[in-house]
Amino acid sequence: VQLQASGGGLVQAGGSLRLSCAASGRTFSSYGWFRQAPGKEREFVAAWIGGSTKYADSVKGRFTISRDNAKNSVYLQMNSLEPEDTAVYYCAASSVLVLTTTSHLYPYWGQGTLVTVSS
């Protein structure tokens, strides 16, 4: 079982990036995106379960999580990026059908992809 995150990079403030997370080995019921900025704890960004989504207040209206069943992948479209969004972004997954912001409820994690937003 593996989650492979990609799509990070350097972007100017106000720009956009699309992160991808490809799952292999199994299909999951719930997905989440988390991020960890330098010197800070890992924090919840977005979650997906079926037709339901949940977002951190700091990204609501700017970020969109989506899922492509055919590709067994989940995405995070990030628009209107701000320097405060700079972090390593991690995708996470669970076989349990639960919409959660709690990181320890996701047993499977990708390796992280770095997003840097310049001002």
Coordinates of N, CA and C in Angstrom, one line a residue:
V1 N 0.9 -1.2 0.0 CA 0.0 0.0 0.0 C 0.9 1.2 0.0
Q2 N 0.6 2.1 -0.9 CA 1.5 3.3 -1.1 C 0.7 4.5 -1.5
L3 N 1.0 5.7 -0.9 CA 0.4 7.0 -1.4 C 1.6 7.8 -1.9
Q4 N 1.5 8.3 -3.1 CA 2.5 9.1 -3.7 C 2.0 10.5 -4.0
A5 N 2.5 11.4 -3.2 CA 2.1 12.8 -3.4 C 3.0 13.5 -4.4
S6 N 2.5 14.4 -5.2 CA 3.3 15.2 -6.1 C 2.6 16.5 -6.4
G7 N 3.3 17.4 -7.1 CA 2.7 18.7 -7.6 C 3.1 19.9 -6.8
G8 N 4.0 19.7 -5.8 CA 4.5 20.9 -5.1 C 5.4 21.7 -5.9
G9 N 5.8 22.9 -5.5 CA 6.7 23.7 -6.2 C 6.7 25.1 -5.6
L10 N 7.4 26.0 -6.4 CA 7.5 27.4 -6.0 C 6.5 28.2 -6.8
V11 N 5.7 29.0 -6.1 CA 4.7 29.8 -6.8 C 4.6 31.2 -6.1
Q12 N 4.3 32.2 -6.9 CA 4.1 33.5 -6.3 C 2.8 33.7 -5.6
A13 N 2.7 34.6 -4.7 CA 1.5 34.8 -4.0 C 0.4 35.2 -5.0
G14 N -0.8 34.6 -4.8 CA -1.9 34.8 -5.7 C -2.0 33.7 -6.8
G15 N -0.9 32.9 -6.9 CA -0.9 31.8 -7.9 C -1.6 30.6 -7.4
S16 N -1.5 29.5 -8.3 CA -2.2 28.3 -8.0 C -1.3 27.1 -8.2
L17 N -1.6 26.0 -7.5 CA -1.0 24.7 -7.7 C -2.0 23.7 -7.5
R18 N -1.7 22.5 -8.1 CA -2.6 21.4 -7.9 C -1.8 20.2 -7.4
L19 N -2.0 19.8 -6.2 CA -1.4 18.6 -5.7 C -2.1 17.3 -6.0
S20 N -1.4 16.3 -6.3 CA -1.9 15.0 -6.6 C -1.5 13.9 -5.6
C21 N -2.3 13.0 -5.3 CA -1.9 11.9 -4.4 C -2.5 10.6 -5.0
A22 N -1.6 9.8 -5.5 CA -2.0 8.5 -6.2 C -1.8 7.4 -5.2
A23 N -2.9 6.6 -5.1 CA -2.9 5.5 -4.2 C -2.7 4.2 -5.0
S24 N -1.9 3.3 -4.4 CA -1.7 2.0 -5.0 C -1.8 0.9 -4.0
G25 N -2.2 -0.2 -4.4 CA -2.3 -1.3 -3.5 C -3.7 -1.6 -2.9
R26 N -4.5 -0.5 -2.9 CA -5.9 -0.7 -2.4 C -6.6 0.6 -2.6
T27 N -7.9 0.5 -2.5 CA -8.8 1.7 -2.6 C -9.2 2.1 -1.2
F28 N -9.2 3.4 -0.9 CA -9.5 3.9 0.4 C -10.9 4.6 0.4
S29 N -11.5 4.7 1.6 CA -12.8 5.3 1.7 C -12.7 6.8 2.1
S30 N -11.6 7.2 2.7 CA -11.5 8.6 3.2 C -10.1 9.1 2.9
Y31 N -10.0 10.4 2.5 CA -8.7 11.0 2.2 C -8.6 12.3 3.0
G32 N -7.4 12.7 3.2 CA -7.2 14.0 3.9 C -5.9 14.6 3.3
W33 N -5.8 15.9 3.4 CA -4.6 16.6 3.2 C -4.2 17.4 4.4
F34 N -2.9 17.3 4.8 CA -2.4 18.0 6.0 C -1.2 18.7 5.5
R35 N -0.7 19.7 6.3 CA 0.5 20.4 6.0 C 1.3 20.7 7.3
Q36 N 2.6 20.9 7.1 CA 3.4 21.2 8.2 C 4.4 22.3 7.7
A37 N 4.3 23.5 8.3 CA 5.2 24.6 8.0 C 6.4 24.5 8.9
P38 N 7.5 25.1 8.5 CA 8.7 25.0 9.4 C 8.5 25.5 10.8
G39 N 8.9 24.7 11.7 CA 8.7 25.1 13.1 C 7.3 25.0 13.7
K40 N 6.4 24.4 12.9 CA 5.0 24.3 13.4 C 4.6 22.9 13.3
E41 N 3.5 22.6 14.0 CA 2.9 21.3 14.1 C 2.1 21.0 12.8
R42 N 2.0 19.8 12.5 CA 1.2 19.4 11.3 C -0.3 19.8 11.5
E43 N -0.9 20.3 10.5 CA -2.3 20.8 10.7 C -3.2 20.3 9.5
F44 N -4.4 20.2 9.8 CA -5.4 19.7 8.9 C -5.6 20.8 7.8
V45 N -5.8 20.3 6.6 CA -6.1 21.2 5.5 C -7.5 20.9 4.9
A46 N -7.7 19.6 4.4 CA -8.9 19.3 3.8 C -9.2 17.8 3.9
A47 N -10.4 17.4 3.8 CA -10.8 16.0 3.9 C -11.9 15.7 2.9
W48 N -11.9 14.4 2.4 CA -12.9 14.0 1.4 C -13.4 12.6 1.8
I49 N -14.7 12.5 1.7 CA -15.4 11.2 1.9 C -16.6 11.2 1.1
G50 N -16.6 10.4 0.0 CA -17.8 10.3 -0.9 C -18.1 11.7 -1.4
G51 N -19.2 12.2 -1.3 CA -19.6 13.5 -1.8 C -19.4 14.6 -0.8
S52 N -18.8 14.3 0.3 CA -18.7 15.3 1.4 C -17.2 15.7 1.5
T53 N -17.0 17.0 1.8 CA -15.7 17.6 2.0 C -15.7 18.4 3.3
K54 N -14.5 18.7 3.8 CA -14.3 19.5 5.0 C -13.0 20.3 4.8
Y55 N -13.0 21.5 5.2 CA -11.8 22.4 5.0 C -11.4 23.1 6.3
A56 N -10.1 23.3 6.4 CA -9.7 24.2 7.5 C -10.2 25.6 7.2
D57 N -10.5 26.4 8.2 CA -11.0 27.8 7.9 C -10.0 28.6 7.1
S58 N -8.7 28.4 7.3 CA -7.7 29.2 6.7 C -7.6 28.9 5.2
V59 N -8.2 27.8 4.7 CA -8.1 27.6 3.2 C -9.5 27.5 2.6
K60 N -10.5 27.7 3.4 CA -11.9 27.6 2.8 C -12.1 28.7 1.8
G61 N -12.7 28.2 0.6 CA -12.9 29.2 -0.5 C -11.7 29.3 -1.4
R62 N -10.6 28.8 -1.0 CA -9.4 28.9 -1.9 C -8.9 27.5 -2.3
F63 N -9.1 26.5 -1.5 CA -8.6 25.1 -1.8 C -9.8 24.2 -2.1
T64 N -9.6 23.3 -3.0 CA -10.7 22.3 -3.3 C -10.1 20.9 -3.3
I65 N -10.6 20.0 -2.5 CA -10.2 18.6 -2.6 C -11.2 17.8 -3.5
S66 N -10.6 16.9 -4.3 CA -11.4 16.1 -5.1 C -10.8 14.7 -5.3
R67 N -11.6 13.9 -5.9 CA -11.2 12.5 -6.0 C -11.5 12.0 -7.4
D68 N -10.6 11.2 -8.0 CA -10.8 10.5 -9.3 C -10.8 9.0 -9.0
N69 N -11.9 8.4 -9.0 CA -12.0 7.0 -8.7 C -11.2 6.1 -9.7
A70 N -11.3 6.5 -11.0 CA -10.7 5.7 -12.1 C -9.2 5.7 -11.9
K71 N -8.7 6.8 -11.4 CA -7.2 6.9 -11.3 C -6.8 6.6 -9.8
N72 N -7.7 6.3 -9.0 CA -7.4 6.0 -7.6 C -6.6 7.1 -7.0
S73 N -7.0 8.4 -7.2 CA -6.2 9.5 -6.8 C -7.0 10.6 -6.2
V74 N -6.4 11.4 -5.4 CA -7.1 12.5 -4.7 C -6.2 13.7 -5.0
Y75 N -6.9 14.9 -5.2 CA -6.2 16.1 -5.6 C -6.5 17.2 -4.6
L76 N -5.7 18.2 -4.6 CA -5.9 19.4 -3.8 C -5.6 20.6 -4.7
Q77 N -6.6 21.2 -5.2 CA -6.5 22.4 -6.0 C -6.3 23.6 -5.1
M78 N -5.2 24.3 -5.2 CA -4.9 25.5 -4.3 C -4.9 26.7 -5.2
N79 N -5.8 27.6 -4.9 CA -5.8 28.9 -5.6 C -5.6 30.1 -4.6
S80 N -5.3 31.2 -5.2 CA -5.0 32.4 -4.3 C -4.1 32.1 -3.2
L81 N -3.0 31.5 -3.6 CA -2.0 31.1 -2.6 C -1.4 32.3 -1.9
E82 N -1.1 32.0 -0.6 CA -0.5 33.1 0.3 C 0.8 32.6 0.8
P83 N 1.7 33.4 1.2 CA 3.0 33.0 1.8 C 2.8 32.1 3.0
E84 N 1.7 32.3 3.7 CA 1.3 31.5 4.9 C 1.0 30.0 4.5
D85 N 0.8 29.8 3.3 CA 0.5 28.4 2.8 C 1.7 27.6 2.6
T86 N 2.9 28.2 2.7 CA 4.2 27.5 2.5 C 4.3 26.4 3.6
A87 N 4.5 25.2 3.1 CA 4.6 24.0 4.0 C 4.9 22.8 3.2
V88 N 5.2 21.7 3.9 CA 5.2 20.4 3.2 C 3.8 19.9 3.4
Y89 N 3.2 19.5 2.3 CA 1.8 19.0 2.2 C 1.8 17.4 2.1
Y90 N 1.0 16.8 3.0 CA 0.9 15.4 3.0 C -0.5 14.9 2.7
C91 N -0.6 13.9 1.9 CA -1.9 13.2 1.7 C -2.0 12.1 2.7
A92 N -3.2 11.7 3.1 CA -3.4 10.7 4.0 C -4.7 9.9 3.6
A93 N -4.8 8.7 4.1 CA -6.0 7.9 3.6 C -6.3 6.9 4.7
S94 N -7.6 6.5 4.7 CA -8.1 5.6 5.6 C -9.1 4.7 4.9
S95 N -9.2 3.4 5.4 CA -10.3 2.5 4.9 C -11.6 2.7 5.6
V96 N -11.6 3.5 6.7 CA -12.8 3.7 7.4 C -13.5 4.9 6.8
L97 N -14.8 4.8 6.7 CA -15.6 5.8 6.1 C -15.9 6.9 7.2
V98 N -15.0 7.9 7.3 CA -15.1 8.9 8.3 C -14.5 10.2 7.8
L99 N -15.3 11.3 8.0 CA -14.8 12.6 7.6 C -14.2 13.2 8.8
T100 N -12.9 13.2 8.8 CA -12.2 13.7 10.0 C -11.0 14.6 9.8
T101 N -10.8 15.5 10.7 CA -9.7 16.4 10.7 C -8.5 15.9 11.5
T102 N -8.7 14.7 12.1 CA -7.7 14.2 13.1 C -6.7 13.3 12.4
S103 N -5.4 13.8 12.4 CA -4.4 13.1 11.7 C -4.2 11.6 12.1
H104 N -4.3 11.3 13.4 CA -4.0 9.9 13.8 C -5.1 8.9 13.4
L105 N -6.2 9.4 12.8 CA -7.2 8.5 12.3 C -7.0 8.1 10.9
Y106 N -5.9 8.6 10.3 CA -5.5 8.2 8.9 C -4.3 7.3 9.1
P107 N -4.4 6.0 8.8 CA -3.3 5.1 9.0 C -2.2 5.2 7.9
Y108 N -2.6 5.7 6.7 CA -1.7 5.7 5.6 C -1.3 7.1 5.2
W109 N -0.1 7.3 4.9 CA 0.5 8.6 4.6 C 1.4 8.6 3.4
G110 N 1.3 9.7 2.6 CA 2.3 9.9 1.5 C 3.5 10.5 2.1
Q111 N 4.5 10.7 1.2 CA 5.8 11.2 1.6 C 5.9 12.7 1.8
G112 N 4.9 13.4 1.3 CA 5.0 14.9 1.4 C 5.5 15.6 0.2
T113 N 5.0 16.7 -0.1 CA 5.5 17.5 -1.3 C 5.5 19.0 -0.8
L114 N 6.6 19.6 -1.1 CA 6.9 21.0 -0.6 C 6.2 22.0 -1.5
V115 N 5.5 22.9 -0.9 CA 4.9 24.1 -1.5 C 5.5 25.3 -0.9
T116 N 6.0 26.1 -1.8 CA 6.6 27.4 -1.3 C 6.0 28.6 -2.1
V117 N 5.4 29.5 -1.3 CA 4.7 30.6 -1.9 C 5.5 31.9 -1.5
S118 N 6.0 32.5 -2.6 CA 6.8 33.7 -2.4 C 5.9 35.0 -2.4
S119 N 6.3 36.0 -1.7 CA 5.5 37.2 -1.6 C 6.0 38.2 -2.6

